[in-house]
Amino acid sequence: MSDAPSPFIEGTFFQHSWDSTSLGWLKECDRKYYYSMILGLRRKSLAFSSEEMVHLDFGIAYHKAKELYYKLIAAGQDHEEALDGVVDYILTATWVNGKPWESVHPKKNRDSLLRTVIWNLDKFRDDPAKTILLATGAPAVELSFKFELEGKKLDGNPYLLCGHLDRLAHFGDDPYVFDYKTTGSSIGPYFFEQYNPDNQMSLYTLAARVLYNVPVVGVIVEAAQVLVGTSDFGRGITMRTEAQLEEWISDTHFWFDRAERNVMNKYWPMNDKSCHKYGGCPFREVCSKDPSVRQHFLDTNYVVSPWNPLANRE
Amino acid sequence: MKMSDISTLFSTDPLSLTRVDRALIIAEYREKRERYMLGVKTAKVIAKKAPKVKKAGELSLEDLDEAPANATTLNLSDLDE
């Protein structure tokens, strides 16, 4: 992460490179964006807790396993050969310091990772969604993107939108972005409804259209519910029309104007109607205090761990 | 497959595992899934849920989970350019 260029104009808080995470913070609350993105603060219990690392490691390994599978299939291997390669990868990736990975999480561990990946790949072995092949012949999986937002400049330079796409695939007559989610939540209709409208899915649809010239019509969210002893899977489609994407771009101009204005005013107002959403804002305990003591709470309970939209995915 | 066999494979350095060993691990997880699916089906029978009606020839979200018998042939060549 440290090798990536800064997403800010040097010596300022003007952010030129944005991903769905940082834009999402701004949309939720200017103050949350200030703490999370500009100051790069994380609550200590989140930044260094073993449990948080487990979620991260589990998610990364799951994504890597899916990516490897589709690459092996594109290279000509059949399902059983590719699955063997994936299991070999997981066993090796979860062999730490001469012993199996010891997770502190009851749901996310070596056993549940193997189970979730094997069950998932078996379930979708005859997948009606077909991975798109790029001009190079490589499968369109794990694609990092970065493109300029038209019609808006920051200090004479274009704004950049960036992120990572898990997979591009055809389903029926239309191409879609695939996005993998691992969750402990139930994956019924309510789960998928949260993605329409949704900042991340609109950006991903736009990115696929702009960068890969693929007329993507939306995102298929593939969710893996990981529980103690079992895993379950579901897919949901979230569509985006041309007009919806144009609206999203127009709105993004508004949000970038707002981010610029906040920096110029040196003030990031609190959105006190957002504090309790998404499981509770990590800065709620700060904002709920008298302004005179907030810095003390920030110094005591938070650490600097910057988020960089330009960083490569590990 | 005995649980002790799987436990032994799990605690073995993956670099010394063979494809046969990994096949045993995969088989164990497939067996677990079958047992789980059997339990789900039993639960569904008990619930006596009415089958869903779907229009013929229409792609639905359910088709994303399982390949339809008459799955569409997809032309990917236009994306190679």
XYZ file of C-alpha atoms in Angstrom:
395
model
C 0.000 0.000 0.000
C 2.815 2.380 0.829
C 4.160 2.287 -2.759
C 0.945 3.640 -4.271
C 0.834 7.366 -5.125
C -1.195 9.628 -2.866
C -4.850 10.124 -3.829
C -4.545 13.772 -2.716
C -2.955 16.751 -4.460
C 0.401 17.037 -2.746
C 0.306 19.072 0.437
C -3.474 19.472 0.376
C -6.653 17.609 1.311
C -8.012 17.829 -2.244
C -8.612 14.205 -3.260
C -8.193 13.490 -6.995
C -8.531 9.681 -7.024
C -11.694 8.117 -5.652
C -13.014 4.623 -5.146
C -16.454 3.522 -3.978
C -15.255 3.295 -0.369
C -14.040 6.882 -0.050
C -16.979 8.259 -2.049
C -19.283 6.213 0.156
C -17.820 7.788 3.301
C -18.422 11.257 1.874
C -21.990 10.406 0.933
C -22.712 9.026 4.394
C -21.264 11.948 6.319
C -18.702 14.697 5.615
C -17.272 14.268 9.101
C -16.907 10.523 8.665
C -15.088 11.168 5.379
C -12.802 13.665 7.133
C -11.876 11.227 9.892
C -11.637 8.136 7.685
C -10.125 9.443 4.460
C -8.400 12.725 5.163
C -7.033 11.855 8.600
C -6.906 8.112 7.804
C -8.164 7.170 11.251
C -9.373 3.714 12.288
C -10.715 2.681 15.628
C -7.977 0.724 17.418
C -10.230 -2.218 18.063
C -10.924 -2.426 14.309
C -7.487 -1.661 12.954
C -5.610 -4.253 14.956
C -8.154 -6.767 16.180
C -7.530 -10.354 15.219
C -11.185 -10.762 14.324
C -11.055 -7.938 11.810
C -7.944 -9.462 10.249
C -9.753 -12.791 9.947
C -12.555 -11.178 7.924
C -9.962 -9.539 5.687
C -7.831 -12.673 5.222
C -10.887 -14.838 4.613
C -12.281 -12.451 2.015
C -8.965 -12.111 0.205
C -8.418 -15.889 0.075
C -11.988 -16.453 -1.148
C -11.577 -13.896 -3.952
C -8.172 -15.326 -4.906
C -9.604 -18.844 -5.041
C -12.420 -17.778 -7.369
C -9.991 -15.842 -9.558
C -7.640 -18.827 -9.798
C -10.488 -21.182 -10.691
C -11.645 -19.109 -13.657
C -8.075 -18.656 -14.847
C -7.458 -22.411 -14.769
C -10.728 -23.067 -16.589
C -9.791 -20.486 -19.231
C -6.421 -22.223 -19.568
C -8.224 -25.397 -20.590
C -8.485 -27.339 -17.351
C -11.712 -29.164 -16.543
C -13.654 -28.578 -13.332
C -11.926 -31.314 -11.314
C -8.432 -30.210 -12.331
C -9.186 -26.568 -11.600
C -10.781 -27.426 -8.256
C -7.682 -29.420 -7.313
C -5.541 -26.393 -8.118
C -7.767 -24.158 -6.010
C -7.744 -26.531 -3.025
C -3.955 -26.755 -3.293
C -3.822 -22.940 -3.219
C -6.085 -22.661 -0.167
C -4.240 -25.345 1.790
C -0.944 -23.611 1.069
C -2.207 -20.071 1.696
C -3.629 -21.149 5.063
C -0.461 -22.935 6.163
C 1.155 -20.356 8.412
C 4.498 -20.762 10.185
C 4.537 -24.530 9.751
C 0.986 -25.151 10.940
C -2.628 -24.669 9.859
C -4.007 -21.129 10.112
C -5.472 -20.637 13.581
C -8.455 -18.350 13.238
C -10.061 -16.694 16.243
C -13.397 -16.546 14.448
C -15.865 -19.431 14.859
C -17.341 -18.972 11.359
C -14.330 -17.957 9.342
C -11.457 -20.422 9.515
C -9.519 -22.886 7.369
C -12.307 -25.444 7.401
C -15.070 -22.989 6.455
C -12.898 -21.427 3.747
C -12.331 -24.799 2.060
C -15.977 -25.718 2.506
C -17.251 -22.419 1.111
C -14.978 -22.485 -1.937
C -15.536 -26.172 -2.796
C -19.311 -25.932 -2.354
C -19.440 -22.708 -4.345
C -17.402 -23.993 -7.276
C -19.325 -27.273 -7.351
C -22.650 -25.428 -7.260
C -21.690 -23.240 -10.207
C -19.662 -25.830 -12.153
C -22.170 -25.631 -15.046
C -22.513 -21.904 -14.616
C -24.923 -20.338 -17.131
C -22.861 -17.162 -16.744
C -19.832 -17.387 -19.011
C -16.636 -15.509 -18.213
C -15.790 -12.928 -20.870
C -12.407 -13.251 -22.559
C -10.372 -10.085 -23.029
C -8.600 -9.202 -26.280
C -5.460 -10.824 -24.870
C -7.332 -14.101 -24.445
C -7.150 -13.780 -20.674
C -10.353 -14.281 -18.677
C -11.915 -11.071 -17.386
C -11.351 -11.740 -13.691
C -9.838 -9.556 -10.950
C -9.574 -6.406 -13.042
C -8.258 -3.209 -11.511
C -9.619 -0.070 -13.109
C -8.817 3.625 -13.155
C -10.458 6.129 -15.473
C -11.061 9.846 -15.780
C -14.412 11.335 -14.897
C -15.517 13.495 -17.806
C -16.531 17.091 -17.378
C -14.902 17.859 -14.060
C -11.387 18.986 -13.200
C -9.466 19.503 -10.001
C -6.736 22.114 -10.251
C -6.694 21.567 -14.033
C -6.392 17.791 -13.764
C -9.129 15.193 -14.224
C -10.699 13.315 -11.352
C -9.940 9.588 -11.373
C -12.375 6.835 -10.436
C -10.791 3.538 -9.431
C -11.511 0.110 -8.011
C -11.479 -3.614 -8.700
C -13.925 -5.808 -10.626
C -14.161 -9.463 -9.623
C -15.390 -10.830 -12.962
C -17.076 -9.892 -16.226
C -19.454 -12.527 -17.590
C -22.306 -13.014 -19.999
C -25.607 -14.187 -18.588
C -28.233 -14.759 -21.242
C -27.728 -12.104 -23.906
C -26.186 -9.483 -21.653
C -22.796 -8.869 -20.064
C -22.583 -8.203 -16.322
C -20.021 -7.392 -13.691
C -19.837 -10.076 -11.007
C -19.109 -8.987 -7.460
C -18.443 -11.538 -4.709
C -19.582 -10.904 -1.163
C -19.006 -13.084 1.888
C -21.440 -12.484 4.709
C -22.854 -13.903 7.888
C -26.244 -12.407 7.029
C -29.181 -14.166 5.432
C -29.077 -13.775 1.640
C -32.739 -13.354 0.763
C -34.262 -10.542 -1.346
C -33.594 -8.030 1.437
C -29.852 -8.674 1.138
C -29.794 -7.884 -2.574
C -32.110 -4.869 -2.335
C -29.331 -2.973 -0.560
C -27.453 -2.819 -3.886
C -30.035 -0.794 -5.796
C -29.383 2.049 -5.690
C -25.806 1.604 -4.600
C -22.679 3.658 -5.121
C -20.320 0.694 -5.623
C -22.486 -1.170 -8.135
C -23.143 1.963 -10.209
C -19.410 2.701 -10.344
C -18.598 -0.891 -11.327
C -21.170 -0.884 -14.128
C -19.774 2.388 -15.416
C -16.172 1.167 -15.169
C -16.856 -1.961 -17.198
C -18.516 0.122 -19.898
C -15.787 2.741 -20.058
C -12.682 0.591 -19.739
C -13.545 -2.677 -21.375
C -16.048 -1.336 -23.901
C -18.469 -3.984 -22.717
C -22.127 -2.874 -22.694
C -22.632 -4.077 -19.146
C -26.235 -3.719 -17.973
C -25.578 -4.166 -14.267
C -23.956 -6.227 -11.560
C -24.665 -9.767 -10.441
C -23.912 -9.901 -6.742
C -22.831 -13.406 -5.785
C -23.130 -13.799 -2.041
C -21.665 -16.559 0.085
C -23.257 -16.887 3.492
C -20.723 -18.442 5.846
C -22.103 -20.019 8.999
C -20.848 -22.481 11.583
C -20.959 -25.873 9.852
C -22.486 -24.753 6.562
C -22.318 -22.283 3.683
C -25.019 -21.100 1.341
C -24.981 -19.115 -1.875
C -27.218 -16.774 -3.780
C -27.066 -14.422 -6.719
C -28.996 -11.240 -7.274
C -29.037 -8.858 -10.236
C -28.918 -5.108 -9.874
C -29.487 -3.352 -13.214
C -28.343 0.100 -14.321
C -29.774 1.942 -17.327
C -27.889 4.523 -19.361
C -29.939 7.298 -17.763
C -29.243 5.981 -14.264
C -25.515 5.977 -14.948
C -25.657 9.525 -16.326
C -27.493 10.548 -13.188
C -24.822 8.865 -11.063
C -22.076 10.756 -12.914
C -23.945 14.022 -12.476
C -24.383 13.319 -8.768
C -20.703 12.444 -8.470
C -19.842 15.914 -9.821
C -21.989 17.317 -7.028
C -20.186 15.236 -4.389
C -16.749 16.234 -5.679
C -17.829 19.898 -5.616
C -18.866 19.344 -2.047
C -15.553 17.696 -1.130
C -13.684 20.661 -2.634
C -15.882 23.155 -0.800
C -15.316 21.393 2.512
C -11.553 21.585 2.057
C -11.713 25.277 1.127
C -13.930 25.990 4.149
C -11.815 23.707 6.341
C -15.039 22.299 7.690
C -16.690 18.890 7.370
C -20.196 19.016 8.858
C -21.647 16.113 10.800
C -24.621 14.227 9.360
C -26.313 13.258 12.592
C -28.926 11.173 10.797
C -26.308 8.718 9.558
C -24.585 7.812 12.841
C -26.644 4.722 13.566
C -26.746 3.228 10.089
C -24.592 0.408 8.725
C -24.113 -1.110 12.154
C -23.139 2.230 13.664
C -20.466 4.672 12.536
C -17.023 3.938 14.066
C -16.761 7.629 14.995
C -20.094 7.829 16.810
C -18.325 7.699 20.175
C -16.309 10.783 19.144
C -19.104 12.847 17.614
C -21.327 12.191 20.616
C -18.831 13.999 22.875
C -18.467 17.706 23.547
C -16.273 19.275 20.814
C -13.692 20.300 23.404
C -12.838 16.680 24.296
C -13.130 15.000 20.885
C -9.433 15.281 20.065
C -8.609 13.440 23.271
C -10.879 10.560 22.233
C -9.371 10.504 18.744
C -5.848 10.402 20.177
C -6.719 7.652 22.637
C -8.951 5.281 20.707
C -7.911 5.696 17.063
C -4.784 5.065 15.012
C -3.644 6.310 11.635
C -4.062 3.643 8.961
C -4.625 5.456 5.653
C -6.974 4.195 2.963
C -5.632 4.581 -0.565
C -7.939 4.029 -3.570
C -4.855 3.760 -5.779
C -3.382 0.818 -3.860
C -3.225 -2.545 -5.575
C -5.402 -5.271 -4.147
C -3.153 -7.686 -2.241
C -13.600 -41.398 5.130
C -12.650 -41.383 8.777
C -12.467 -38.050 10.530
C -8.947 -38.967 11.723
C -7.806 -39.279 8.091
C -9.038 -35.798 7.283
C -7.544 -34.407 10.458
C -4.200 -35.919 9.506
C -4.366 -34.413 6.026
C -5.321 -31.055 7.514
C -2.322 -31.031 9.807
C 0.108 -32.103 7.062
C 2.307 -29.612 5.259
C 0.385 -28.932 2.019
C 3.616 -29.196 0.037
C 3.751 -32.899 0.860
C 0.117 -33.594 -0.051
C -0.598 -35.377 -3.323
C -3.507 -34.924 -5.695
C -4.996 -38.097 -4.220
C -4.844 -36.514 -0.749
C -6.573 -33.390 -2.004
C -9.208 -35.512 -3.753
C -9.956 -37.105 -0.368
C -10.408 -33.656 1.151
C -12.721 -32.582 -1.674
C -14.720 -35.803 -1.334
C -15.155 -35.162 2.382
C -16.587 -31.689 1.748
C -18.865 -33.006 -0.998
C -20.200 -35.579 1.408
C -20.862 -32.859 3.961
C -22.745 -30.857 1.336
C -24.872 -33.840 0.388
C -25.785 -34.346 4.029
C -26.589 -30.647 4.347
C -28.701 -30.604 1.172
C -30.565 -33.685 2.352
C -31.397 -31.831 5.528
C -32.601 -28.804 3.566
C -34.807 -30.957 1.334
C -36.294 -32.699 4.332
C -37.057 -29.335 5.887
C -38.718 -28.182 2.678
C -40.915 -31.263 2.532
C -42.003 -30.662 6.088
C -42.847 -27.082 5.282
C -44.973 -28.296 2.328
C -44.045 -25.268 0.313
C -45.888 -24.896 -2.998
C -43.640 -25.001 -6.099
C -42.992 -21.726 -7.840
C -44.482 -21.211 -11.312
C -42.164 -19.842 -13.970
C -42.986 -18.760 -17.505
C -41.429 -20.967 -20.154
C -38.369 -19.578 -21.871
C -37.875 -16.797 -19.355
C -34.542 -16.357 -17.619
C -34.900 -15.751 -13.953
C -32.655 -15.360 -10.937
C -33.047 -19.072 -10.295
C -31.344 -19.728 -13.612
C -28.278 -18.068 -12.179
C -28.010 -20.804 -9.613
C -28.472 -23.779 -11.914
C -27.846 -24.196 -15.630
C -31.142 -24.508 -17.507
C -31.461 -27.574 -19.729
C -31.751 -25.310 -22.784
C -29.028 -22.875 -21.753
C -28.394 -20.153 -24.322
C -25.345 -20.509 -26.521
C -23.214 -17.455 -25.877
C -21.075 -15.719 -28.457
C -17.990 -14.274 -26.802
C -16.039 -13.504 -29.950
C -17.252 -9.900 -30.177
C -15.402 -9.187 -26.954
C -12.049 -10.404 -28.226
C -11.591 -7.304 -30.339
